[in-house]
PDB file of C-alpha atoms in Angstrom:
ATOM      1  CA  MET A 266      36.840  65.758-129.523  1.00 37.00           C
ATOM      2  CA  THR A 267      35.929  63.144-126.899  1.00 59.00           C
ATOM      3  CA  VAL A 268      38.146  60.072-126.976  1.00 65.00           C
ATOM      4  CA  ARG A 269      36.177  56.873-126.423  1.00 87.00           C
ATOM      5  CA  MET A 270      37.779  53.926-124.696  1.00 94.00           C
ATOM      6  CA  LYS A 271      37.494  50.253-125.586  1.00 97.00           C
ATOM      7  CA  HIS A 272      36.331  47.908-122.846  1.00 98.00           C
ATOM      8  CA  VAL A 273      36.197  44.162-122.283  1.00 98.00           C
ATOM      9  CA  ILE A 274      33.968  42.802-119.506  1.00 98.00           C
ATOM     10  CA  ILE A 275      34.833  39.277-118.380  1.00 98.00           C
ATOM     11  CA  GLY A 276      31.518  38.000-117.063  1.00 96.00           C
ATOM     12  CA  ALA A 277      28.933  40.410-118.464  1.00 95.00           C
ATOM     13  CA  SER A 278      25.858  38.257-117.866  1.00 91.00           C
ATOM     14  CA  GLY A 279      25.645  38.689-114.085  1.00 89.00           C
ATOM     15  CA  GLN A 280      24.172  41.530-112.043  1.00 88.00           C
ATOM     16  CA  VAL A 281      27.435  43.463-111.912  1.00 92.00           C
ATOM     17  CA  GLY A 282      28.652  42.737-115.418  1.00 94.00           C
ATOM     18  CA  GLY A 283      25.227  43.316-116.927  1.00 91.00           C
ATOM     19  CA  TYR A 284      24.889  46.766-115.416  1.00 90.00           C
ATOM     20  CA  LEU A 285      28.467  47.619-116.375  1.00 94.00           C
ATOM     21  CA  PHE A 286      27.637  46.711-119.951  1.00 94.00           C
ATOM     22  CA  LYS A 287      24.552  48.968-119.875  1.00 91.00           C
ATOM     23  CA  GLU A 288      26.458  51.812-118.234  1.00 91.00           C
ATOM     24  CA  LEU A 289      29.251  51.741-120.813  1.00 95.00           C
ATOM     25  CA  ALA A 290      26.848  51.382-123.737  1.00 93.00           C
ATOM     26  CA  THR A 291      24.825  54.351-122.455  1.00 92.00           C
ATOM     27  CA  ARG A 292      28.021  56.395-122.517  1.00 92.00           C
ATOM     28  CA  HIS A 293      28.656  55.255-126.110  1.00 92.00           C
ATOM     29  CA  GLU A 294      31.835  53.458-125.135  1.00 95.00           C
ATOM     30  CA  SER A 295      33.065  50.537-127.229  1.00 96.00           C
ATOM     31  CA  VAL A 296      32.359  47.453-125.123  1.00 97.00           C
ATOM     32  CA  VAL A 297      32.675  43.704-125.591  1.00 98.00           C
ATOM     33  CA  GLY A 298      31.113  41.474-122.964  1.00 97.00           C
ATOM     34  CA  THR A 299      31.746  37.791-122.349  1.00 98.00           C
ATOM     35  CA  SER A 300      29.798  35.037-120.645  1.00 95.00           C
ATOM     36  CA  TRP A 301      30.308  31.366-119.987  1.00 91.00           C
ATOM     37  CA  THR A 302      27.850  29.477-117.776  1.00 85.00           C
ATOM     38  CA  HIS A 303      25.071  32.070-118.179  1.00 81.00           C
ATOM     39  CA  THR A 304      24.792  32.895-121.862  1.00 79.00           C
ATOM     40  CA  ALA A 305      23.064  36.050-123.041  1.00 81.00           C
ATOM     41  CA  PRO A 306      22.385  37.703-126.417  1.00 85.00           C
ATOM     42  CA  GLY A 307      25.140  39.998-127.630  1.00 90.00           C
ATOM     43  CA  LEU A 308      27.843  38.458-125.441  1.00 95.00           C
ATOM     44  CA  ARG A 309      30.794  36.383-126.557  1.00 96.00           C
ATOM     45  CA  SER A 310      31.296  32.935-125.126  1.00 96.00           C
ATOM     46  CA  LEU A 311      34.557  32.795-123.169  1.00 97.00           C
ATOM     47  CA  ASN A 312      35.935  30.404-120.588  1.00 97.00           C
ATOM     48  CA  MET A 313      38.275  32.624-118.584  1.00 97.00           C
ATOM     49  CA  GLU A 314      40.318  29.527-117.682  1.00 98.00           C
ATOM     50  CA  ASP A 315      41.203  29.138-121.369  1.00 98.00           C
ATOM     51  CA  GLU A 316      44.337  31.277-121.596  1.00 98.00           C
ATOM     52  CA  LYS A 317      44.626  31.004-125.373  1.00 98.00           C
ATOM     53  CA  ALA A 318      41.062  32.231-125.811  1.00 98.00           C
ATOM     54  CA  VAL A 319      41.669  35.116-123.406  1.00 99.00           C
ATOM     55  CA  ILE A 320      44.823  36.131-125.274  1.00 99.00           C
ATOM     56  CA  GLN A 321      42.975  35.949-128.595  1.00 98.00           C
ATOM     57  CA  LEU A 322      40.231  38.209-127.238  1.00 98.00           C
ATOM     58  CA  LEU A 323      42.619  40.780-125.776  1.00 99.00           C
ATOM     59  CA  ASP A 324      44.856  40.857-128.841  1.00 98.00           C
ATOM     60  CA  GLY A 325      41.833  41.186-131.102  1.00 98.00           C
ATOM     61  CA  GLU A 326      40.134  43.986-129.180  1.00 98.00           C
ATOM     62  CA  HIS A 327      43.077  45.960-127.711  1.00 98.00           C
ATOM     63  CA  PRO A 328      40.982  47.222-124.772  1.00 98.00           C
ATOM     64  CA  HIS A 329      41.924  50.214-122.666  1.00 98.00           C
ATOM     65  CA  VAL A 330      40.056  48.721-119.695  1.00 98.00           C
ATOM     66  CA  VAL A 331      39.412  45.110-118.705  1.00 99.00           C
ATOM     67  CA  TRP A 332      36.671  44.586-116.130  1.00 99.00           C
ATOM     68  CA  ILE A 333      36.567  41.326-114.151  1.00 99.00           C
ATOM     69  CA  PRO A 334      33.284  40.742-112.312  1.00 98.00           C
ATOM     70  CA  ALA A 335      33.394  37.028-113.254  1.00 97.00           C
ATOM     71  CA  ALA A 336      33.642  34.750-110.222  1.00 97.00           C
ATOM     72  CA  LEU A 337      32.153  31.773-108.419  1.00 97.00           C
ATOM     73  CA  PRO A 338      30.043  33.672-105.856  1.00 95.00           C
ATOM     74  CA  ASP A 339      28.198  30.661-104.389  1.00 96.00           C
ATOM     75  CA  VAL A 340      29.684  30.873-100.901  1.00 98.00           C
ATOM     76  CA  ASP A 341      28.478  27.451 -99.769  1.00 98.00           C
ATOM     77  CA  ARG A 342      29.651  25.725-102.939  1.00 98.00           C
ATOM     78  CA  CYS A 343      33.066  27.318-102.458  1.00 99.00           C
ATOM     79  CA  GLU A 344      33.137  25.780 -98.988  1.00 98.00           C
ATOM     80  CA  ARG A 345      32.311  22.332-100.417  1.00 98.00           C
ATOM     81  CA  GLU A 346      34.600  22.642-103.443  1.00 99.00           C
ATOM     82  CA  PRO A 347      37.601  24.772-102.450  1.00 99.00           C
ATOM     83  CA  ASP A 348      39.628  23.606-105.458  1.00 99.00           C
ATOM     84  CA  VAL A 349      36.963  24.872-107.855  1.00 99.00           C
ATOM     85  CA  SER A 350      36.747  28.119-105.910  1.00 99.00           C
ATOM     86  CA  TYR A 351      40.506  28.582-106.134  1.00 99.00           C
ATOM     87  CA  ARG A 352      40.479  28.062-109.890  1.00 98.00           C
ATOM     88  CA  LEU A 353      37.604  30.466-110.543  1.00 98.00           C
ATOM     89  CA  ASN A 354      38.179  33.061-107.827  1.00 99.00           C
ATOM     90  CA  VAL A 355      41.990  33.222-107.776  1.00 99.00           C
ATOM     91  CA  GLN A 356      43.832  31.523-110.625  1.00 99.00           C
ATOM     92  CA  ALA A 357      41.682  32.446-113.626  1.00 99.00           C
ATOM     93  CA  PRO A 358      40.946  36.098-112.788  1.00 98.00           C
ATOM     94  CA  GLY A 359      44.546  36.583-111.703  1.00 99.00           C
ATOM     95  CA  ARG A 360      45.851  35.356-115.030  1.00 98.00           C
ATOM     96  CA  VAL A 361      43.321  37.437-116.983  1.00 99.00           C
ATOM     97  CA  ALA A 362      44.439  40.505-115.029  1.00 99.00           C
ATOM     98  CA  GLU A 363      48.114  39.774-115.734  1.00 98.00           C
ATOM     99  CA  LEU A 364      47.504  39.327-119.444  1.00 99.00           C
ATOM    100  CA  ALA A 365      45.474  42.536-119.595  1.00 99.00           C
ATOM    101  CA  ALA A 366      48.103  44.533-117.716  1.00 98.00           C
ATOM    102  CA  GLN A 367      50.863  43.183-119.968  1.00 98.00           C
ATOM    103  CA  ARG A 368      48.959  44.716-122.871  1.00 98.00           C
ATOM    104  CA  GLY A 369      48.640  48.098-121.197  1.00 98.00           C
ATOM    105  CA  ALA A 370      45.014  47.816-120.094  1.00 98.00           C
ATOM    106  CA  LYS A 371      43.688  49.098-116.801  1.00 98.00           C
ATOM    107  CA  VAL A 372      42.174  46.283-114.738  1.00 99.00           C
ATOM    108  CA  VAL A 373      39.025  46.696-112.641  1.00 99.00           C
ATOM    109  CA  PHE A 374      38.378  43.712-110.386  1.00 99.00           C
ATOM    110  CA  PHE A 375      35.279  43.125-108.266  1.00 99.00           C
ATOM    111  CA  SER A 376      35.839  41.650-104.835  1.00 99.00           C
ATOM    112  CA  THR A 377      33.519  41.318-101.831  1.00 98.00           C
ATOM    113  CA  ASP A 378      32.737  42.404 -98.289  1.00 98.00           C
ATOM    114  CA  TYR A 379      33.332  38.763 -97.299  1.00 99.00           C
ATOM    115  CA  VAL A 380      37.034  39.525 -96.915  1.00 99.00           C
ATOM    116  CA  PHE A 381      35.958  40.815 -93.465  1.00 99.00           C
ATOM    117  CA  ASP A 382      34.746  38.742 -90.520  1.00 98.00           C
ATOM    118  CA  GLY A 383      31.759  40.885 -89.571  1.00 97.00           C
ATOM    119  CA  GLU A 384      32.821  41.299 -85.972  1.00 97.00           C
ATOM    120  CA  ASN A 385      32.956  45.091 -85.995  1.00 96.00           C
ATOM    121  CA  GLY A 386      31.472  46.546 -89.164  1.00 96.00           C
ATOM    122  CA  PRO A 387      31.067  48.650 -91.127  1.00 98.00           C
ATOM    123  CA  TYR A 388      34.573  48.469 -92.572  1.00 99.00           C
ATOM    124  CA  SER A 389      36.596  51.048 -94.492  1.00 98.00           C
ATOM    125  CA  GLU A 390      39.252  50.457 -97.149  1.00 98.00           C
ATOM    126  CA  GLY A 391      42.085  50.645 -94.631  1.00 97.00           C
ATOM    127  CA  ASP A 392      40.729  48.007 -92.251  1.00 98.00           C
ATOM    128  CA  GLU A 393      42.555  44.692 -92.021  1.00 98.00           C
ATOM    129  CA  VAL A 394      40.864  41.783 -93.772  1.00 98.00           C
ATOM    130  CA  HIS A 395      39.947  38.645 -91.843  1.00 98.00           C
ATOM    131  CA  PRO A 396      37.741  36.278 -93.879  1.00 98.00           C
ATOM    132  CA  LEU A 397      35.712  33.525 -92.240  1.00 98.00           C
ATOM    133  CA  GLN A 398      35.215  31.143 -95.159  1.00 98.00           C
ATOM    134  CA  VAL A 399      36.857  29.760 -98.318  1.00 99.00           C
ATOM    135  CA  TYR A 400      35.212  32.326-100.597  1.00 99.00           C
ATOM    136  CA  GLY A 401      36.437  35.261 -98.525  1.00 99.00           C
ATOM    137  CA  ARG A 402      39.939  33.819 -98.184  1.00 99.00           C
ATOM    138  CA  HIS A 403      40.224  33.336-101.920  1.00 99.00           C
ATOM    139  CA  LYS A 404      38.986  36.859-102.615  1.00 99.00           C
ATOM    140  CA  ALA A 405      41.527  38.222-100.139  1.00 99.00           C
ATOM    141  CA  GLU A 406      44.241  36.201-101.871  1.00 99.00           C
ATOM    142  CA  ILE A 407      43.435  37.528-105.335  1.00 99.00           C
ATOM    143  CA  GLU A 408      43.273  41.064-103.944  1.00 99.00           C
ATOM    144  CA  ASN A 409      46.805  40.703-102.565  1.00 98.00           C
ATOM    145  CA  PHE A 410      47.989  39.238-105.858  1.00 98.00           C
ATOM    146  CA  LEU A 411      46.608  42.168-107.839  1.00 98.00           C
ATOM    147  CA  LEU A 412      48.000  44.781-105.470  1.00 98.00           C
ATOM    148  CA  SER A 413      51.459  43.206-105.824  1.00 97.00           C
ATOM    149  CA  ASN A 414      51.466  42.239-109.497  1.00 97.00           C
ATOM    150  CA  VAL A 415      48.987  44.534-111.261  1.00 97.00           C
ATOM    151  CA  PRO A 416      49.755  47.884-109.625  1.00 88.00           C
ATOM    152  CA  ARG A 417      47.410  50.005-111.798  1.00 92.00           C
ATOM    153  CA  SER A 418      44.384  47.901-110.921  1.00 97.00           C
ATOM    154  CA  VAL A 419      41.230  48.963-109.124  1.00 98.00           C
ATOM    155  CA  ILE A 420      39.753  46.525-106.606  1.00 99.00           C
ATOM    156  CA  ILE A 421      36.106  47.321-105.952  1.00 99.00           C
ATOM    157  CA  ARG A 422      34.348  45.817-102.954  1.00 99.00           C
ATOM    158  CA  PRO A 423      30.532  45.921-103.036  1.00 98.00           C
ATOM    159  CA  ALA A 424      28.126  44.183-100.626  1.00 97.00           C
ATOM    160  CA  TRP A 425      24.693  42.559-100.970  1.00 95.00           C
ATOM    161  CA  ILE A 426      24.259  43.532-104.613  1.00 94.00           C
ATOM    162  CA  TYR A 427      20.708  43.952-105.883  1.00 93.00           C
ATOM    163  CA  SER A 428      18.993  45.327-108.978  1.00 88.00           C
ATOM    164  CA  GLN A 429      15.623  45.934-110.605  1.00 82.00           C
ATOM    165  CA  ASP A 430      16.059  43.035-113.010  1.00 82.00           C
ATOM    166  CA  ALA A 431      13.686  40.076-113.263  1.00 79.00           C
ATOM    167  CA  ASN A 432      16.568  37.692-112.677  1.00 80.00           C
ATOM    168  CA  PRO A 433      16.617  34.725-110.259  1.00 78.00           C
ATOM    169  CA  ARG A 434      20.071  35.828-109.070  1.00 82.00           C
ATOM    170  CA  ASN A 435      18.612  39.157-107.950  1.00 88.00           C
ATOM    171  CA  PHE A 436      17.608  39.096-104.270  1.00 92.00           C
ATOM    172  CA  VAL A 437      14.778  41.600-104.750  1.00 93.00           C
ATOM    173  CA  TYR A 438      13.259  39.561-107.573  1.00 92.00           C
ATOM    174  CA  ARG A 439      13.464  36.314-105.586  1.00 94.00           C
ATOM    175  CA  VAL A 440      11.736  37.882-102.583  1.00 96.00           C
ATOM    176  CA  VAL A 441       8.942  39.381-104.681  1.00 95.00           C
ATOM    177  CA  GLN A 442       8.316  36.085-106.473  1.00 96.00           C
ATOM    178  CA  GLN A 443       7.991  34.234-103.163  1.00 96.00           C
ATOM    179  CA  LEU A 444       5.644  36.882-101.801  1.00 96.00           C
ATOM    180  CA  LYS A 445       3.480  36.703-104.932  1.00 95.00           C
ATOM    181  CA  GLN A 446       3.082  32.975-104.337  1.00 95.00           C
ATOM    182  CA  GLY A 447       1.836  33.668-100.825  1.00 94.00           C
ATOM    183  CA  ALA A 448       4.904  32.216 -99.185  1.00 95.00           C
ATOM    184  CA  VAL A 449       6.312  33.369 -95.875  1.00 96.00           C
ATOM    185  CA  VAL A 450       9.848  34.611 -96.498  1.00 96.00           C
ATOM    186  CA  LYS A 451      12.360  33.887 -93.763  1.00 96.00           C
ATOM    187  CA  ALA A 452      14.879  36.699 -93.293  1.00 97.00           C
ATOM    188  CA  VAL A 453      17.700  36.891 -90.783  1.00 98.00           C
ATOM    189  CA  THR A 454      17.809  39.598 -88.150  1.00 98.00           C
ATOM    190  CA  ASP A 455      21.467  39.090 -87.197  1.00 98.00           C
ATOM    191  CA  GLN A 456      23.178  39.824 -90.525  1.00 98.00           C
ATOM    192  CA  TRP A 457      23.830  43.535 -91.108  1.00 98.00           C
ATOM    193  CA  ASN A 458      25.240  44.999 -94.280  1.00 98.00           C
ATOM    194  CA  THR A 459      25.151  47.858 -96.783  1.00 97.00           C
ATOM    195  CA  PRO A 460      23.006  46.804 -99.794  1.00 96.00           C
ATOM    196  CA  THR A 461      24.524  47.898-103.094  1.00 96.00           C
ATOM    197  CA  PRO A 462      22.380  48.881-106.116  1.00 94.00           C
ATOM    198  CA  SER A 463      23.792  47.542-109.365  1.00 93.00           C
ATOM    199  CA  ASP A 464      23.134  50.747-111.283  1.00 91.00           C
ATOM    200  CA  GLY A 465      24.965  52.843-108.692  1.00 94.00           C
ATOM    201  CA  LEU A 466      27.804  50.335-108.623  1.00 96.00           C
ATOM    202  CA  GLY A 467      28.195  50.623-112.386  1.00 94.00           C
ATOM    203  CA  LYS A 468      28.279  54.421-112.275  1.00 94.00           C
ATOM    204  CA  MET A 469      30.807  54.581-109.445  1.00 96.00           C
ATOM    205  CA  ALA A 470      33.018  51.955-111.059  1.00 96.00           C
ATOM    206  CA  TRP A 471      33.006  53.987-114.271  1.00 96.00           C
ATOM    207  CA  GLN A 472      33.912  57.116-112.332  1.00 96.00           C
ATOM    208  CA  ALA A 473      36.847  55.287-110.741  1.00 97.00           C
ATOM    209  CA  VAL A 474      38.202  54.542-114.212  1.00 97.00           C
ATOM    210  CA  VAL A 475      37.700  58.141-115.367  1.00 96.00           C
ATOM    211  CA  ASP A 476      39.535  59.320-112.245  1.00 97.00           C
ATOM    212  CA  ASP A 477      42.313  56.745-112.829  1.00 96.00           C
ATOM    213  CA  PHE A 478      41.735  55.479-109.303  1.00 98.00           C
ATOM    214  CA  VAL A 479      44.234  52.850-108.136  1.00 98.00           C
ATOM    215  CA  GLY A 480      43.877  50.488-105.182  1.00 98.00           C
ATOM    216  CA  VAL A 481      40.956  49.284-103.070  1.00 99.00           C
ATOM    217  CA  LEU A 482      37.613  51.094-103.207  1.00 99.00           C
ATOM    218  CA  HIS A 483      34.400  50.333-101.325  1.00 99.00           C
ATOM    219  CA  VAL A 484      31.303  50.993-103.431  1.00 98.00           C
ATOM    220  CA  VAL A 485      28.058  50.413-101.534  1.00 98.00           C
ATOM    221  CA  GLY A 486      24.642  51.906-100.932  1.00 96.00           C
ATOM    222  CA  PRO A 487      24.122  54.624 -98.305  1.00 96.00           C
ATOM    223  CA  GLU A 488      22.185  52.559 -95.741  1.00 95.00           C
ATOM    224  CA  ARG A 489      23.133  49.778 -93.335  1.00 97.00           C
ATOM    225  CA  LEU A 490      20.302  47.312 -92.801  1.00 97.00           C
ATOM    226  CA  SER A 491      19.678  43.831 -91.471  1.00 98.00           C
ATOM    227  CA  ARG A 492      18.558  41.275 -94.018  1.00 97.00           C
ATOM    228  CA  TYR A 493      15.194  41.237 -92.218  1.00 97.00           C
ATOM    229  CA  GLU A 494      14.766  45.022 -92.488  1.00 96.00           C
ATOM    230  CA  LEU A 495      15.713  44.883 -96.149  1.00 96.00           C
ATOM    231  CA  THR A 496      13.177  42.144 -96.864  1.00 97.00           C
ATOM    232  CA  VAL A 497      10.393  43.980 -95.009  1.00 97.00           C
ATOM    233  CA  ARG A 498      11.101  47.109 -97.062  1.00 95.00           C
ATOM    234  CA  ILE A 499      10.916  45.119-100.279  1.00 95.00           C
ATOM    235  CA  ALA A 500       7.618  43.573 -99.206  1.00 96.00           C
ATOM    236  CA  ARG A 501       6.044  46.936 -98.410  1.00 96.00           C
ATOM    237  CA  LYS A 502       7.417  48.565-101.556  1.00 94.00           C
ATOM    238  CA  PHE A 503       5.704  45.963-103.723  1.00 94.00           C
ATOM    239  CA  GLY A 504       2.417  46.040-101.829  1.00 95.00           C
ATOM    240  CA  PHE A 505       2.789  43.025 -99.564  1.00 96.00           C
ATOM    241  CA  SER A 506       2.322  42.762 -95.817  1.00 95.00           C
ATOM    242  CA  ALA A 507       5.358  42.747 -93.552  1.00 95.00           C
ATOM    243  CA  GLU A 508       3.686  39.814 -91.808  1.00 96.00           C
ATOM    244  CA  GLN A 509       4.761  37.669 -94.761  1.00 97.00           C
ATOM    245  CA  VAL A 510       8.363  38.159 -93.621  1.00 97.00           C
ATOM    246  CA  GLU A 511       9.410  35.916 -90.744  1.00 97.00           C
ATOM    247  CA  PRO A 512      12.351  37.050 -88.592  1.00 98.00           C
ATOM    248  CA  VAL A 513      14.884  34.280 -87.936  1.00 98.00           C
ATOM    249  CA  THR A 514      18.583  34.014 -87.094  1.00 97.00           C
ATOM    250  CA  THR A 515      21.348  32.780 -89.369  1.00 97.00           C
ATOM    251  CA  GLU A 516      21.532  29.511 -87.437  1.00 95.00           C
ATOM    252  CA  ALA A 517      18.087  28.583 -88.751  1.00 93.00           C
ATOM    253  CA  PHE A 518      19.489  28.066 -92.255  1.00 94.00           C
ATOM    254  CA  HIS A 519      22.275  25.602 -91.281  1.00 95.00           C
ATOM    255  CA  LEU A 520      24.630  27.135 -93.837  1.00 96.00           C
ATOM    256  CA  GLU A 521      27.876  25.414 -94.779  1.00 97.00           C
ATOM    257  CA  ALA A 522      29.945  28.606 -94.854  1.00 98.00           C
ATOM    258  CA  GLN A 523      30.076  31.176 -92.088  1.00 97.00           C
ATOM    259  CA  ARG A 524      28.602  34.591 -92.837  1.00 97.00           C
ATOM    260  CA  PRO A 525      29.848  37.911 -91.486  1.00 97.00           C
ATOM    261  CA  LEU A 526      27.122  39.170 -89.158  1.00 98.00           C
ATOM    262  CA  ASN A 527      27.977  42.697 -88.026  1.00 98.00           C
ATOM    263  CA  GLY A 528      29.208  43.647 -91.485  1.00 98.00           C
ATOM    264  CA  GLY A 529      28.848  46.369 -94.070  1.00 98.00           C
ATOM    265  CA  LEU A 530      31.238  48.701 -95.844  1.00 98.00           C
ATOM    266  CA  ILE A 531      31.902  52.420 -95.884  1.00 98.00           C
ATOM    267  CA  THR A 532      34.303  54.397 -98.040  1.00 98.00           C
ATOM    268  CA  ALA A 533      36.863  56.942 -96.990  1.00 98.00           C
ATOM    269  CA  TYR A 534      36.553  58.575-100.431  1.00 98.00           C
ATOM    270  CA  ARG A 535      33.792  61.182-100.390  1.00 95.00           C
ATOM    271  CA  ASP A 536      33.430  61.307-104.178  1.00 96.00           C
ATOM    272  CA  TYR A 537      32.352  57.658-104.246  1.00 97.00           C
ATOM    273  CA  ARG A 538      29.553  57.847-101.683  1.00 96.00           C
ATOM    274  CA  MET A 539      26.239  57.090-103.360  1.00 94.00           C
ATOM    275  CA  GLU A 540      23.187  59.293-103.127  1.00 90.00           C
ATOM    276  CA  PRO A 541      19.709  58.023-104.108  1.00 86.00           C
ATOM    277  CA  GLY A 542      18.293  59.680-107.196  1.00 80.00           C
ATOM    278  CA  ARG A 543      21.661  61.040-108.257  1.00 82.00           C
ATOM    279  CA  ASP A 544      23.609  57.779-108.434  1.00 81.00           C
ATOM    280  CA  PHE A 545      20.927  55.093-108.417  1.00 78.00           C
ATOM    281  CA  SER A 546      17.182  54.530-108.618  1.00 78.00           C
ATOM    282  CA  PRO A 547      15.837  53.349-105.240  1.00 77.00           C
ATOM    283  CA  VAL A 548      14.146  49.938-105.374  1.00 76.00           C
ATOM    284  CA  PHE A 549      12.855  49.802-101.788  1.00 70.00           C
TER     285      PHE A 549
END
């Protein structure tokens, strides 16, 4: 007889949390998802800063696994409002993880490639972190907290997450919508990374739980591309001309927070290397 696990996803309305919810439901697992700023049907409203509400949820559901994709991922806002970033990217998820671990649940936390400076990518799990901006520093801080205080946790680092969803937070969708309107899409040639498909991320994260993986794990797509190359591929895939994509450098955007340029992630763990078709459905 197969034993099903109970899961709670803190932040199930985003790209990561949404695909996790689908992945677990497809596997007939018992799953409860929460949302706060982005409500969605079938999800429970939960402010992860409300400790009493978090305790009530955990004590009511008794989950085997607590997933924490919830975060404030707006890198430039984090730079402007470091106190808000600290609350939502360090304090709240850290406390949720502690409460979950105290109740015997395995914690799966989603971090970022922005813990690295992008000077010499791609980076493996054993490389030393060196963030350039508030968001990356706060993610590095919560990683260290979890490694020290929640020893059974899994810390998953993806990069440039995308999906097939018609969602304004999805990079592919935003590009296609601009192209449909006849706009010229500016894309940087000097940022390199490893785009991560949400469906593959969900599958690999699930496998990490099945394997009882502990520690830091990089989960990314198999290719390293510039943002410009990625955007050109999307344009061609959806029947648009590459001439609608204008190559520029990062400086052209006058961003508030520094971005890692020569970035990207690789994993030292062979079993978690994605293959198109097997682990995800290619979008571009």
